[in-house]
């Protein structure tokens, strides 16, 4: 690790001040389960590390008067599992359970997980995010099958973001100038130039909270295809959020994970579901539609089927049906 | 000296041998008190971190270490002899410069500060593709073993032409001919404790805490490099965090550590980083094979013709053609092998060198024969027991096949390949494989002391890789003296003790059983001579009871162990005994067999394979400690599941970079991945009578083939190359469906 | 493309967030004053500094740089070497310790971030006074080379606290944060099954 300064703010204001001091590059440290490895590899070399784990307001889970649920970005994953408010957000819990390590769950935070840096072994080796040619000519078995036409070929690493996006969750951000709100979906972008990265945060900006809409009648699920039982990254994943009117789907959202440089909305797949009863055939059709535009690389065609299967099973699970498989 | 000769007590008379015992160092390990090489902190030590090659093949054009020396805390910088400007480096991760500093962070910052540049040279990594290797000029001369055929060429025959015609004739006579392609890529040892040492040079002496499988055999390497006598070097390894065949020598990094200790006058800790450990500190050769196998309609094999290729790294190599076909030999056979050179560190011995790969390369073909004929793989294996060529007897394999089949409930679970019931997208299958291994007893010497207060202490320069060597030594001594395990003190892991062989080839338990039993029997004979007059008997009329020495048949005439030892007077009784590898002995033997059956489930929609049950039937001569023997088999099977389903080295095709050299990317099974493992230690009287035979390696051989065969049985499709990842499974299914 | 924020039941306002929020007070608090500035300075550490770590029941004064990991400080300064350096990103679980009772990997924690926290390493017990987990590991031979074992022992402590009545299936599910290369998993499962039944007591 390169030497750095360490800041331990107690309030959000202090945090953004520490993050925005003139002349320093600063990074946010939450659970450290992603950042620490990158610091050691000197993929990330900040002047200052700002630890937000002592900021009380970032550690709250709070039901808002309108029934939506605010979750601080420093809330740990095991706290999500334990909190009764989360019980109705099955898709979030599915994703957290998938990170199958007590250590990662008790150390990792919601904010850190959502903003986890990209999954790409080239990036994690030397920090180069947009060397698309290297990925095309190299071993791209775990890389993107969608949204991969530009230089970014990595996959978005978050396992919770697809469900947050499918739920229509919003993020609250702070900077020295004040706060702003955006859809969680808008936290992500496919970078095309060296001055861009995979998220849309301005330098020094801090995500303080995620706000989930009232669970109400929403039924959500995440399905991850995982190679083994460990906490390793899934090979493909999908989140589905369904709202029913009687037996039929009234509203649907489907978002895939680990398939593109951003959590990948599969709106066409969601359209397939609306107005119908969910059954195996309909879910399979949603899966097919979800990957219809896939552009696999030389070594990852198998991921098309995995993504398709993930969508199918996420939809079935969200509808309360058997997913099949193990 | 023992007049009666060395022998093990019978099963009935064994109080401790063959029973289950806790390992004596278990609590020290479980509580974290055990000090591994990485854990030894010497006062004032410096930490070494290294600059390593960032590309698979390069020539160094610039190497300026001066900036590293400017970093606060950096004390010394050493450029490895192979790494000056102008030198060619053949693989990613090769160490170039070592930086010794006051802390890890300072050492890493020093590494970062080195100004280094290089010219990229041509890279080749595609070992799976023989034609690509040929085109790249990376193949070496193809080796052909002398074919074995019914007829032999006459003096006037052109040999090549003769054999072509002869093999054509032999295959034509077969009822069925199976053609297959199988492969098993390079994996790494991935020791959780990386290679390295903590050492100090003081007053002309070098004391090395070395993570090694070879306590008695590494002092020379250090001594030579530092031009000192081997007796001035002490190598210590009380605990080692995994070796698996990769930790026999000091390594060039060990030598560099010693040089740094000498030049700085300070203790040095030099442990490899995780990615360096995977890249340069040990890997297993790959093997790919094209097979033609001819058989009769009952599945009895007649002809084998194969061409294999693979790599051990930048010097070629690959899986030895001498173990192909593996264990089951076709009466007529021909084997060719083409080594391929890739840009990677040369391989090291990996738990049962060559055998796991050869087992896959042979026994997957045998299973495909069963699939082709639509008959049970068990029947095919049983029918071919007569073609087994092994140091274990055919009838033992037959018995073990039957036991394994019973334990997995073959009869009710088996179905023809691809014809099982599907539960949604999930199908299940069974697969068999069998293996052999030597496991002879290595050289070993034991110095044994019996103290007048009754204490017993042994000294032996062996090491415990985690198999429970200390406990085995203690059991043998305690059994011989009628004592309990906690009554004896075992000292190992130090090169100042009498030498004992390296732990490779499953030779350690046999070795220490030999030396400790011999020493103990010799010492007991001496003690009997001392004690006999007091009991008014002749020495050969005495025997050991529990905690006592007594006259045979007269239990009332006895002395307690303490009373007996008190008769030694003031001086302890000291005995040294040894065993020489290969010498015939009633205490040990070599040559085991073993049969394994895997039961898997496969999700056809995701390609994910899950272990349901795994049965391992293993013979091993005489069992010393049933508990640690069983866990050895458990561990070997799990390591087998690792290379069957998860791990492989992935080299980037254009840069030669080892892209999955961190544990987040190098896939290994976790506790939820191993299913249920059933171990059956096969120890009938005739096997027990052979004495001790090594066990560490044999059970790691069959899992690859057994699991591959089980997946094939489930799907009705061969996934040709291990590990059977979702990608490979889906690719194989797609290809079989004609859409690939 | 649909805007999920406009879907029915998926719309809400930031006003709701501010209602009754602690953040309201925080957001409107006026910062300033000398005391405030001083305390802020104390929360910015620029170089090596003296801190107190509370490990296994006692306080230790150590000098750390901001970048020093808890693992390095435990191993090099306190000579507590049960937690092992196996992976740089914590994926092996070999450096597992309990921080305020929760299992975390010391290799991915900054030591300086552990001020004021209760740290418990595997060494909180000893071979002379082992706990029942260590004893049961030995009984079932749930260890071979032993390098990963302390990490597992600490993980099992945390696991049993949360799941004292764990089923075999929960055990297979719950201990995947740790890696073993020797293959002790099968014997580890038996040990934890035994522990759930009360094994290792006495």
Coordinates of C-alpha atoms in Angstrom, one line a residue, chain B residues 38-215:
Chain B
X38 CA 5.7 -17.2 8.4
X39 CA 4.9 -16.8 12.1
X40 CA 8.5 -16.9 13.4
X41 CA 9.4 -13.3 14.2
X42 CA 13.1 -12.8 14.9
X43 CA 14.1 -9.6 16.8
X44 CA 15.2 -6.8 14.4
X45 CA 14.1 -8.7 11.4
X46 CA 13.7 -7.2 7.9
X47 CA 10.9 -8.1 5.6
X48 CA 11.5 -8.9 1.9
X49 CA 9.1 -8.2 -0.9
X50 CA 9.9 -8.6 -4.6
X51 CA 9.5 -7.0 -7.9
X52 CA 8.2 -9.7 -10.3
X53 CA 7.9 -10.0 -14.0
X54 CA 4.7 -8.4 -15.3
X55 CA 4.6 -10.2 -18.7
X56 CA 4.9 -13.8 -19.9
X57 CA 8.1 -13.4 -22.0
X58 CA 10.3 -10.4 -21.9
X59 CA 13.8 -9.0 -22.1
X60 CA 14.8 -6.5 -19.4
X61 CA 15.8 -3.2 -20.9
X62 CA 16.1 -1.1 -17.8
X63 CA 16.5 -1.9 -14.1
X64 CA 17.3 1.0 -11.8
X65 CA 17.0 0.1 -8.1
X66 CA 18.5 3.3 -6.8
X67 CA 15.0 4.9 -6.2
X68 CA 14.0 1.9 -4.0
X69 CA 16.9 2.6 -1.7
X70 CA 15.6 6.1 -1.2
X71 CA 12.4 4.9 0.3
X72 CA 12.3 5.3 4.1
X73 CA 12.7 1.9 5.8
X74 CA 14.4 0.2 2.8
X75 CA 17.7 -1.3 4.0
X76 CA 18.9 -3.5 1.1
X77 CA 18.1 -4.3 -2.5
X78 CA 19.2 -7.4 -4.3
X79 CA 18.8 -8.0 -8.0
X80 CA 18.5 -11.7 -8.7
X81 CA 21.3 -13.1 -10.9
X82 CA 18.8 -14.1 -13.6
X83 CA 17.4 -10.6 -13.8
X84 CA 19.9 -8.0 -14.9
X85 CA 19.5 -5.8 -17.9
X86 CA 19.5 -7.8 -21.1
X87 CA 18.2 -11.0 -19.5
X88 CA 15.3 -12.9 -20.9
X89 CA 12.5 -13.9 -18.5
X90 CA 10.2 -16.7 -19.6
X91 CA 7.2 -16.3 -17.3
X92 CA 4.9 -14.0 -15.5
X93 CA 5.7 -13.5 -11.9
X94 CA 9.3 -14.4 -12.0
X95 CA 11.1 -12.6 -9.1
X96 CA 13.5 -9.9 -10.4
X97 CA 14.5 -7.8 -7.4
X98 CA 14.2 -8.4 -3.7
X99 CA 13.8 -5.4 -1.4
X100 CA 14.5 -5.8 2.3
X101 CA 12.9 -3.2 4.6
X102 CA 11.8 -2.5 8.1
X103 CA 8.2 -3.4 7.3
X104 CA 6.1 -5.0 4.6
X105 CA 4.7 -1.7 3.6
X106 CA 8.1 -0.1 3.2
X107 CA 9.4 -3.1 1.2
X108 CA 6.4 -2.9 -1.1
X109 CA 6.9 0.8 -1.6
X110 CA 10.5 0.1 -2.4
X111 CA 9.4 -2.4 -5.0
X112 CA 7.1 0.1 -6.5
X113 CA 9.9 2.7 -6.8
X114 CA 12.2 0.5 -8.9
X115 CA 12.5 1.8 -12.4
X116 CA 12.0 -1.1 -14.7
X117 CA 11.3 -1.5 -18.4
X118 CA 11.2 -4.4 -20.8
X119 CA 10.8 -5.5 -24.3
X120 CA 7.9 -7.8 -25.0
X121 CA 8.8 -11.1 -26.6
X122 CA 6.6 -13.8 -28.2
X123 CA 4.3 -15.5 -25.9
X124 CA 2.7 -18.9 -26.2
X125 CA 0.3 -20.4 -23.7
X126 CA -2.2 -22.5 -25.6
X127 CA -1.1 -25.9 -24.4
X128 CA -4.5 -27.5 -25.2
X129 CA -4.1 -27.0 -28.9
X130 CA -1.4 -29.2 -30.4
X131 CA -1.7 -27.8 -33.9
X132 CA -1.3 -24.2 -32.5
X133 CA 1.7 -25.3 -30.6
X134 CA 3.2 -26.8 -33.7
X135 CA 2.5 -23.7 -35.7
X136 CA 4.2 -21.6 -33.0
X137 CA 7.2 -23.8 -33.0
X138 CA 6.6 -24.7 -29.4
X139 CA 6.4 -28.5 -29.7
X140 CA 9.4 -30.8 -28.9
X141 CA 10.2 -34.1 -30.5
X142 CA 7.4 -36.7 -30.1
X143 CA 8.4 -39.6 -27.9
X144 CA 7.1 -43.0 -28.9
X145 CA 7.2 -45.9 -26.5
X146 CA 7.9 -49.3 -28.0
X147 CA 4.5 -50.6 -29.1
X148 CA 3.2 -53.8 -27.5
X149 CA 1.4 -56.0 -30.0
X150 CA 0.5 -59.6 -30.6
X151 CA 2.9 -59.9 -33.6
X152 CA 6.4 -58.5 -33.7
X153 CA 8.0 -56.9 -36.8
X154 CA 10.3 -59.2 -38.7
X155 CA 13.9 -58.2 -39.5
X156 CA 12.9 -57.0 -43.0
X157 CA 9.9 -55.0 -41.9
X158 CA 9.8 -51.2 -41.8
X159 CA 8.7 -50.8 -38.2
X160 CA 6.4 -47.8 -38.8
X161 CA 4.7 -49.6 -41.7
X162 CA 4.4 -52.8 -39.7
X163 CA 2.8 -51.2 -36.7
X164 CA 0.4 -49.2 -38.8
X165 CA -0.8 -52.4 -40.4
X166 CA -0.7 -54.3 -37.2
X167 CA -2.8 -51.7 -35.3
X168 CA -5.2 -51.6 -38.2
X169 CA -5.6 -55.3 -38.1
X170 CA -6.0 -55.3 -34.3
X171 CA -8.7 -52.6 -34.3
X172 CA -10.5 -54.3 -37.2
X173 CA -10.8 -57.4 -35.0
X174 CA -12.5 -55.4 -32.2
X175 CA -16.3 -55.4 -31.8
X176 CA -16.2 -51.7 -30.8
X177 CA -13.7 -48.9 -31.2
X178 CA -14.1 -45.8 -29.1
X179 CA -12.3 -42.5 -30.0
X180 CA -12.0 -39.8 -27.4
X181 CA -10.3 -36.6 -26.4
X182 CA -9.6 -35.9 -22.7
X183 CA -7.6 -33.2 -20.9
X184 CA -6.6 -31.9 -17.6
X185 CA -4.9 -28.5 -17.4
X186 CA -2.2 -27.1 -15.2
X187 CA -3.1 -26.5 -11.5
X188 CA -1.0 -25.0 -8.8
X189 CA 0.0 -26.3 -5.4
X190 CA -1.4 -23.2 -3.9
X191 CA 0.0 -23.9 -0.4
X192 CA -1.8 -21.7 2.1
X193 CA 1.5 -20.9 3.7
X194 CA 3.5 -19.5 0.8
X195 CA 7.0 -20.7 0.1
X196 CA 9.6 -18.8 2.1
X197 CA 11.9 -18.6 5.1
X198 CA 12.7 -16.6 8.2
X199 CA 16.4 -16.8 8.9
X200 CA 19.4 -15.3 10.7
X201 CA 23.1 -15.4 10.0
X202 CA 25.1 -15.1 13.2
X203 CA 28.7 -15.9 14.1
X204 CA 29.3 -17.8 10.9
X205 CA 26.2 -19.9 11.4
X206 CA 22.9 -19.9 9.5
X207 CA 19.7 -20.7 11.3
X208 CA 16.8 -21.2 8.8
X209 CA 13.1 -21.5 9.6
X210 CA 12.0 -22.9 6.3
X211 CA 8.6 -24.0 5.1
X212 CA 9.9 -27.3 3.8
X213 CA 9.0 -30.9 3.2
X214 CA 12.7 -31.7 3.5
X215 CA 14.1 -30.7 6.8

